[in-house]
Amino acid sequence: MRNTNKLGFVSIPIPIILYLAFTIHATLAANYVPTVKIVLSCGGPPTSTDTDGRQWNTDIGSKYLSANVKSITSQAATQDPSVPSVPYMSARVFPSTFTYSIPVVAGRKFVRLYFYPASYASLNGSDGVFSVTAGSYTLLNNFSAAQTTEALNFAFLVKEYSINVEGATLDISFVPSAKAPRAYAFVNGIEIVSMPDIYGSTDGTLRIVGQGASFTIDNTTALENVYRLNYPASMPTYVAPRDVYATARSMGPDPNINLAYNLTWIFTVDSGFSYLVRLHFCEIEANITRINQRVFDVFLFNQTAEPRVDVISKAGLAGIPVYKDYLVLAPDGSPQQDLSLALHPYTSSHPMYYDAILNGVEIFKVNDTNGNLAGPNPILAPKQDLIDPTRTRPSFGHGKRKNQKAIIIGVVTSGIVLAFVIGFFVVASYRCQHGKDLSAREVPSRWHQEHGHGKDSSARGVPSRWHQEQGRGFTKKLCQRFSFAEIKVATKDFDEALLLGFGGFGKVYKGEINGGATKVAIKRGNPLSDQGVHEFQTEIEMLSKVRHHHVVSLIGYCEDSCEIILVYDYMSHGTLREHLYNTQKPPLPWKQRLEICIGAARGLHYLHTGAKHTIIHRDAKTTNILLDEKWVAKVSDFGLSKIGPTLDKTHVTTVVRGSYGYLDPEYILLQQLTEKSDVYSFGVVLFEILCARPVMDTSLPEEQVSLVEWVVHCQKIGILDQMTDPYLKGKIAPECFKQYAVTAMKCVADQGRDRPSMAEVL
Ligand SMILES: *[C@@H]1O[C@H](CO)[C@@H](O)[C@H](O)[C@H]1NC(C)=O
Ligand SMILES: *[C@@H]1O[C@H](CO)[C@@H](O)[C@H](O)[C@H]1NC(C)=O
Ligand SMILES: *[C@@H]1O[C@H](CO)[C@@H](O)[C@H](O)[C@H]1NC(C)=O
Ligand SMILES: *[C@@H]1O[C@H](CO)[C@@H](O)[C@H](O)[C@H]1NC(C)=O
Ligand SMILES: *[C@@H]1O[C@H](CO)[C@@H](O)[C@H](O)[C@H]1NC(C)=O
Ligand SMILES: *[C@@H]1O[C@H](CO)[C@@H](O)[C@H](O)[C@H]1NC(C)=O
């Protein structure tokens, strides 16, 4: 499968001494048993169990609270559907400075803080502005959990720190901001678990990338995990679990393509801090077992962090995991900047393959000289700027580019998590054959499915392993960037035999990634101009954050060679329409049709209300409702939909787009697009499902050509039941039929204001 370079199997040994700086803590850490493990649900019930099966204890009446300082406990006033009850539905609220004094044994500790910014004790959630200190370190300053979650489109947050405790007590203080008049502090959960010192390298020093100077991580250093990619760390796992090493990202089979590009990831980081970048490596491909088969350079911030990395040389054997730490400085400047990580094949030693490999990345923020780890709150973009009535797709060329860029940055970047990634990990199907160091620590299987803890709980259960990189609490709605070469491999060079259909956007192919392990649908659009590519990319960054159980996930894109290509989860049962009429497939039972209706309605409802900005689908129809292997309905093809109105505007003016037969008459007439246009289309879908006939059928008598006109007429004269799919005759309970018909009828009301919202439909 793999091409060799033109020198074939020449193997030149590289001195192992080059890699002395590598360290393997795995054996040590795998056997580590934490001595301290305190898991507090603040204001919660005496004991409770979270969705991961972990036990939480209340802090009420605990010895950790100082008796004479005021604090209150409260339940969250509202619960976002994606928020687990434990520990997020209860909180301790602090009107003034409050300290938890927690007795611990000396040594390094994980400190995790859990925040769900709802309203507590009738306080306004946006007044929760505060600092948090732990010992002599400032973990958070002027921190607004509400602003942070809103800007990042999370429902809740987990902040993870590592702090060495010198004495016998760890003091964690919550300090309401002095600048905001009504400020208070709150916290939902606190977790303190002892950990081995996994940060200091063998000799205690690290060379700073791009500088001669060295840097010491010692007992005085506090760190915050700000980024964890393909590292499903659940407690009590201290070093990357074995599965991290069983998966990897490499460049591809073609040495010429590999030489022409860098395997690149971009992370957004706060300026003015040092970062410890830990790269995890393990040679997992059967044909790479010897030194000088795969050798590559590592770049950070465009500087050589390490030349000639040969994983076999360091590990000694294939399948043995190793990691390497690098220290980078993000200089002062604008509040945030991009930290790039790039790998490129090293050629001077003529390795067998011109390729690079990476299994996982962790990035830790290092405290500054004042003991501070706090960065600014992520910036909330001004909402109305996102609405640009003149903007049309897919050229993307007429918008206010600057504003759009600002918005995308606001949406994507983060003050706490460093995480927008362009690169990604291909989850290889290879297994780490000799990784016995870590074999005791199997990764809990839930990590393979979990998207983390974001806004949309329904993202859980999406079986795609692409999302494995999402660390605990830091849900990044990531989107992989594929090279055109990868797309060509996935689609067998756009083999027409793999053609699934034609979308509004272009041809759709079935493809395979991960060496065949993951099936995907690949949509190939028309090539773009240079500027179009940029707009396309920012668009994708935003759309990649839209994830819902009933919305087809965008898992990646390609913008090489001016191509626009979107990669989605593959839906094995195809479109809803192909199960309704003009088909050899067996008819769907009524109950299943209802479930599909509900699923599709949930998907549309999410697009309208669940995402940060209202998204109007514009083209809801039975060919855009897809069915996965479990017959779960998912709305698709919203990728180039309109971002809908917010606040001050009630509609988006736009060139009419959509599908004949499904189009909202008001939209056609006034060219004003609202969520209610989707409701109309959904009503048409309901009738199409009920009647199992095309929405426009010119073979029928004139009065019956338009499904909607005909059913409205039939309903008026009371014969709608005669129009239903003959297969369903006698199988629908009369009340159910009545409710269904009434709902569908309301959806296709002539005027938007007479139609229900998707929430009302549900
Ligand atoms: C770091 O702190 C731990 C716990 O307090 C202590 O055992 C260890 O000796 C310290 N290491 C150094 C180098 O001071
Ligand atoms: C909370 O405060 C914000 C900003 O101060 C304000 O916009 C919002 O209306 C308030 N919410 C409630 C429920 O009072
Ligand atoms: C505190 O954060 C808010 C935004 O959440 C910002 O507007 C304000 O300038 C910050 N204040 C300080 C002192 O950093
Ligand atoms: C890879 O990245 C390094 C560091 O930024 C740069 O010097 C080099 O030119 C890049 N190579 C390619 C092929 O893009
Ligand atoms: C690194 O290189 C890229 C592309 O060559 C450039 O866009 C970026 O500004 C560079 N970053 C730094 C920190 O020099
Ligand atoms: C981190 O904070 C501690 C305590 O304030 C300080 O002694 C140490 O020098 C800081 N580390 C760095 C790298 O500035």
mmCIF file of N, CA, C and O in Angstrom, residues 651-703:
data_model
loop_
_atom_site.group_PDB
_atom_site.id
_atom_site.type_symbol
_atom_site.label_atom_id
_atom_site.label_comp_id
_atom_site.label_asym_id
_atom_site.label_seq_id
_atom_site.Cartn_x
_atom_site.Cartn_y
_atom_site.Cartn_z
ATOM 1 N N HIS A 651 -35.980 39.042 9.634
ATOM 2 C CA HIS A 651 -35.871 38.181 8.457
ATOM 3 C C HIS A 651 -34.579 38.492 7.711
ATOM 4 O O HIS A 651 -33.938 39.512 7.944
ATOM 5 N N VAL A 652 -34.231 37.594 6.845
ATOM 6 C CA VAL A 652 -33.078 37.808 5.984
ATOM 7 C C VAL A 652 -33.601 37.965 4.565
ATOM 8 O O VAL A 652 -34.377 37.144 4.097
ATOM 9 N N THR A 653 -33.213 39.018 3.904
ATOM 10 C CA THR A 653 -33.617 39.188 2.518
ATOM 11 C C THR A 653 -32.617 38.441 1.647
ATOM 12 O O THR A 653 -31.426 38.551 1.844
ATOM 13 N N THR A 654 -33.141 37.721 0.718
ATOM 14 C CA THR A 654 -32.218 36.853 -0.002
ATOM 15 C C THR A 654 -32.788 36.471 -1.348
ATOM 16 O O THR A 654 -33.981 36.595 -1.581
ATOM 17 N N VAL A 655 -31.915 36.018 -2.213
ATOM 18 C CA VAL A 655 -32.376 35.495 -3.482
ATOM 19 C C VAL A 655 -33.077 34.169 -3.202
ATOM 20 O O VAL A 655 -32.574 33.356 -2.441
ATOM 21 N N VAL A 656 -34.239 33.983 -3.805
ATOM 22 C CA VAL A 656 -35.009 32.782 -3.491
ATOM 23 C C VAL A 656 -34.242 31.539 -3.918
ATOM 24 O O VAL A 656 -33.766 31.426 -5.036
ATOM 25 N N ARG A 657 -34.114 30.645 -2.994
ATOM 26 C CA ARG A 657 -33.427 29.401 -3.228
ATOM 27 C C ARG A 657 -34.214 28.318 -2.529
ATOM 28 O O ARG A 657 -34.869 28.583 -1.533
ATOM 29 N N GLY A 658 -34.174 27.140 -3.023
ATOM 30 C CA GLY A 658 -34.929 26.078 -2.373
ATOM 31 C C GLY A 658 -35.457 25.141 -3.436
ATOM 32 O O GLY A 658 -35.017 25.187 -4.575
ATOM 33 N N SER A 659 -36.389 24.310 -3.079
ATOM 34 C CA SER A 659 -36.877 23.326 -4.036
ATOM 35 C C SER A 659 -38.361 23.538 -4.301
ATOM 36 O O SER A 659 -39.150 23.709 -3.377
ATOM 37 N N TYR A 660 -38.682 23.506 -5.574
ATOM 38 C CA TYR A 660 -40.042 23.719 -6.030
ATOM 39 C C TYR A 660 -40.980 22.735 -5.342
ATOM 40 O O TYR A 660 -40.676 21.557 -5.220
ATOM 41 N N GLY A 661 -42.083 23.214 -4.884
ATOM 42 C CA GLY A 661 -43.022 22.331 -4.197
ATOM 43 C C GLY A 661 -42.901 22.423 -2.687
ATOM 44 O O GLY A 661 -43.832 22.126 -1.960
ATOM 45 N N TYR A 662 -41.732 22.842 -2.215
ATOM 46 C CA TYR A 662 -41.520 22.975 -0.780
ATOM 47 C C TYR A 662 -41.423 24.434 -0.347
ATOM 48 O O TYR A 662 -41.282 24.723 0.825
ATOM 49 N N LEU A 663 -41.446 25.337 -1.331
ATOM 50 C CA LEU A 663 -41.107 26.722 -1.018
ATOM 51 C C LEU A 663 -42.245 27.476 -0.352
ATOM 52 O O LEU A 663 -43.389 27.447 -0.820
ATOM 53 N N ASP A 664 -41.885 28.140 0.701
ATOM 54 C CA ASP A 664 -42.799 29.005 1.429
ATOM 55 C C ASP A 664 -43.327 30.097 0.499
ATOM 56 O O ASP A 664 -42.549 30.865 -0.068
ATOM 57 N N PRO A 665 -44.663 30.179 0.287
ATOM 58 C CA PRO A 665 -45.197 31.182 -0.649
ATOM 59 C C PRO A 665 -44.827 32.613 -0.233
ATOM 60 O O PRO A 665 -44.609 33.470 -1.084
ATOM 61 N N GLU A 666 -44.738 32.838 1.062
ATOM 62 C CA GLU A 666 -44.402 34.172 1.536
ATOM 63 C C GLU A 666 -42.968 34.540 1.157
ATOM 64 O O GLU A 666 -42.657 35.666 0.810
ATOM 65 N N TYR A 667 -42.117 33.535 1.219
ATOM 66 C CA TYR A 667 -40.714 33.728 0.876
ATOM 67 C C TYR A 667 -40.585 34.034 -0.620
ATOM 68 O O TYR A 667 -39.856 34.939 -1.040
ATOM 69 N N ILE A 668 -41.359 33.312 -1.443
ATOM 70 C CA ILE A 668 -41.318 33.563 -2.875
ATOM 71 C C ILE A 668 -41.780 34.997 -3.168
ATOM 72 O O ILE A 668 -41.177 35.727 -3.941
ATOM 73 N N LEU A 669 -42.835 35.374 -2.467
ATOM 74 C CA LEU A 669 -43.464 36.663 -2.723
ATOM 75 C C LEU A 669 -42.588 37.825 -2.257
ATOM 76 O O LEU A 669 -42.366 38.796 -2.974
ATOM 77 N N LEU A 670 -42.099 37.716 -1.049
ATOM 78 C CA LEU A 670 -41.420 38.853 -0.421
ATOM 79 C C LEU A 670 -39.913 38.702 -0.366
ATOM 80 O O LEU A 670 -39.203 39.620 0.012
ATOM 81 N N GLN A 671 -39.426 37.533 -0.746
ATOM 82 C CA GLN A 671 -38.008 37.231 -0.634
ATOM 83 C C GLN A 671 -37.464 37.435 0.778
ATOM 84 O O GLN A 671 -36.326 37.836 0.971
ATOM 85 N N GLN A 672 -38.345 37.210 1.713
ATOM 86 C CA GLN A 672 -37.896 37.328 3.089
ATOM 87 C C GLN A 672 -37.881 35.956 3.730
ATOM 88 O O GLN A 672 -38.883 35.261 3.758
ATOM 89 N N LEU A 673 -36.715 35.621 4.209
ATOM 90 C CA LEU A 673 -36.513 34.286 4.733
ATOM 91 C C LEU A 673 -36.576 34.316 6.250
ATOM 92 O O LEU A 673 -35.919 35.121 6.889
ATOM 93 N N THR A 674 -37.403 33.459 6.828
ATOM 94 C CA THR A 674 -37.423 33.327 8.288
ATOM 95 C C THR A 674 -37.437 31.840 8.614
ATOM 96 O O THR A 674 -37.544 31.002 7.718
ATOM 97 N N GLU A 675 -37.343 31.528 9.894
ATOM 98 C CA GLU A 675 -37.439 30.125 10.316
ATOM 99 C C GLU A 675 -38.744 29.527 9.828
ATOM 100 O O GLU A 675 -38.839 28.345 9.581
ATOM 101 N N LYS A 676 -39.780 30.386 9.711
ATOM 102 C CA LYS A 676 -41.095 29.880 9.318
ATOM 103 C C LYS A 676 -41.101 29.346 7.882
ATOM 104 O O LYS A 676 -41.993 28.586 7.509
ATOM 105 N N SER A 677 -40.094 29.753 7.096
ATOM 106 C CA SER A 677 -39.984 29.167 5.751
ATOM 107 C C SER A 677 -39.641 27.691 5.864
ATOM 108 O O SER A 677 -40.140 26.856 5.105
ATOM 109 N N ASP A 678 -38.780 27.358 6.818
ATOM 110 C CA ASP A 678 -38.459 25.946 7.058
ATOM 111 C C ASP A 678 -39.671 25.195 7.588
ATOM 112 O O ASP A 678 -39.874 24.028 7.266
ATOM 113 N N VAL A 679 -40.468 25.887 8.416
ATOM 114 C CA VAL A 679 -41.660 25.227 8.978
ATOM 115 C C VAL A 679 -42.607 24.852 7.838
ATOM 116 O O VAL A 679 -43.167 23.753 7.814
ATOM 117 N N TYR A 680 -42.741 25.761 6.865
ATOM 118 C CA TYR A 680 -43.587 25.461 5.714
ATOM 119 C C TYR A 680 -43.082 24.204 4.998
ATOM 120 O O TYR A 680 -43.840 23.259 4.752
ATOM 121 N N SER A 681 -41.796 24.206 4.689
ATOM 122 C CA SER A 681 -41.223 23.045 3.992
ATOM 123 C C SER A 681 -41.418 21.777 4.802
ATOM 124 O O SER A 681 -41.690 20.708 4.251
ATOM 125 N N PHE A 682 -41.282 21.900 6.117
ATOM 126 C CA PHE A 682 -41.466 20.725 6.969
ATOM 127 C C PHE A 682 -42.908 20.218 6.878
ATOM 128 O O PHE A 682 -43.155 19.007 6.856
ATOM 129 N N GLY A 683 -43.858 21.145 6.805
ATOM 130 C CA GLY A 683 -45.259 20.750 6.638
ATOM 131 C C GLY A 683 -45.451 19.959 5.346
ATOM 132 O O GLY A 683 -46.168 18.942 5.319
ATOM 133 N N VAL A 684 -44.771 20.408 4.281
ATOM 134 C CA VAL A 684 -44.867 19.683 3.012
ATOM 135 C C VAL A 684 -44.299 18.270 3.190
ATOM 136 O O VAL A 684 -44.865 17.282 2.720
ATOM 137 N N VAL A 685 -43.179 18.199 3.917
ATOM 138 C CA VAL A 685 -42.566 16.892 4.179
ATOM 139 C C VAL A 685 -43.561 15.986 4.922
ATOM 140 O O VAL A 685 -43.709 14.799 4.598
ATOM 141 N N LEU A 686 -44.268 16.541 5.894
ATOM 142 C CA LEU A 686 -45.242 15.742 6.645
ATOM 143 C C LEU A 686 -46.287 15.139 5.715
ATOM 144 O O LEU A 686 -46.645 13.957 5.831
ATOM 145 N N PHE A 687 -46.786 15.949 4.781
ATOM 146 C CA PHE A 687 -47.788 15.431 3.840
ATOM 147 C C PHE A 687 -47.188 14.398 2.897
ATOM 148 O O PHE A 687 -47.828 13.416 2.537
ATOM 149 N N GLU A 688 -45.945 14.647 2.514
ATOM 150 C CA GLU A 688 -45.288 13.714 1.604
ATOM 151 C C GLU A 688 -45.126 12.349 2.276
ATOM 152 O O GLU A 688 -45.301 11.300 1.648
ATOM 153 N N ILE A 689 -44.811 12.386 3.560
ATOM 154 C CA ILE A 689 -44.654 11.143 4.329
ATOM 155 C C ILE A 689 -46.005 10.445 4.470
ATOM 156 O O ILE A 689 -46.115 9.223 4.345
ATOM 157 N N LEU A 690 -47.035 11.232 4.700
ATOM 158 C CA LEU A 690 -48.369 10.666 4.896
ATOM 159 C C LEU A 690 -48.914 10.081 3.598
ATOM 160 O O LEU A 690 -49.500 9.001 3.578
ATOM 161 N N CYS A 691 -48.723 10.809 2.512
ATOM 162 C CA CYS A 691 -49.352 10.423 1.252
ATOM 163 C C CYS A 691 -48.446 9.587 0.356
ATOM 164 O O CYS A 691 -48.917 8.974 -0.602
ATOM 165 N N ALA A 692 -47.148 9.585 0.677
ATOM 166 C CA ALA A 692 -46.184 8.832 -0.120
ATOM 167 C C ALA A 692 -46.317 9.124 -1.612
ATOM 168 O O ALA A 692 -46.477 8.220 -2.440
ATOM 169 N N ARG A 693 -46.304 10.414 -1.930
ATOM 170 C CA ARG A 693 -46.302 10.801 -3.348
ATOM 171 C C ARG A 693 -45.436 12.049 -3.513
ATOM 172 O O ARG A 693 -45.199 12.771 -2.537
ATOM 173 N N PRO A 694 -44.943 12.292 -4.713
ATOM 174 C CA PRO A 694 -44.092 13.460 -4.926
ATOM 175 C C PRO A 694 -44.841 14.754 -4.625
ATOM 176 O O PRO A 694 -46.061 14.826 -4.783
ATOM 177 N N VAL A 695 -44.120 15.782 -4.230
ATOM 178 C CA VAL A 695 -44.772 17.056 -3.919
ATOM 179 C C VAL A 695 -45.288 17.740 -5.183
ATOM 180 O O VAL A 695 -46.249 18.487 -5.134
ATOM 181 N N MET A 696 -44.657 17.470 -6.310
ATOM 182 C CA MET A 696 -45.182 17.926 -7.591
ATOM 183 C C MET A 696 -45.266 16.691 -8.479
ATOM 184 O O MET A 696 -44.274 15.997 -8.665
ATOM 185 N N ASP A 697 -46.435 16.405 -9.012
ATOM 186 C CA ASP A 697 -46.564 15.228 -9.858
ATOM 187 C C ASP A 697 -47.406 15.613 -11.064
ATOM 188 O O ASP A 697 -48.638 15.629 -11.013
ATOM 189 N N THR A 698 -46.715 15.926 -12.163
ATOM 190 C CA THR A 698 -47.405 16.465 -13.336
ATOM 191 C C THR A 698 -48.182 15.397 -14.094
ATOM 192 O O THR A 698 -48.929 15.705 -15.017
ATOM 193 N N SER A 699 -48.008 14.144 -13.689
ATOM 194 C CA SER A 699 -48.771 13.103 -14.365
ATOM 195 C C SER A 699 -50.211 13.046 -13.835
ATOM 196 O O SER A 699 -51.056 12.363 -14.395
ATOM 197 N N LEU A 700 -50.467 13.767 -12.765
ATOM 198 C CA LEU A 700 -51.797 13.740 -12.157
ATOM 199 C C LEU A 700 -52.675 14.840 -12.745
ATOM 200 O O LEU A 700 -52.178 15.783 -13.371
ATOM 201 N N PRO A 701 -54.008 14.741 -12.571
ATOM 202 C CA PRO A 701 -54.896 15.823 -12.999
ATOM 203 C C PRO A 701 -54.458 17.153 -12.377
ATOM 204 O O PRO A 701 -53.907 17.171 -11.270
ATOM 205 N N GLU A 702 -54.736 18.221 -13.072
ATOM 206 C CA GLU A 702 -54.183 19.529 -12.726
ATOM 207 C C GLU A 702 -54.368 19.897 -11.264
ATOM 208 O O GLU A 702 -53.435 20.367 -10.618
ATOM 209 N N GLU A 703 -55.566 19.660 -10.726
ATOM 210 C CA GLU A 703 -55.820 20.089 -9.347
ATOM 211 C C GLU A 703 -55.011 19.283 -8.330
ATOM 212 O O GLU A 703 -54.880 19.680 -7.184
#
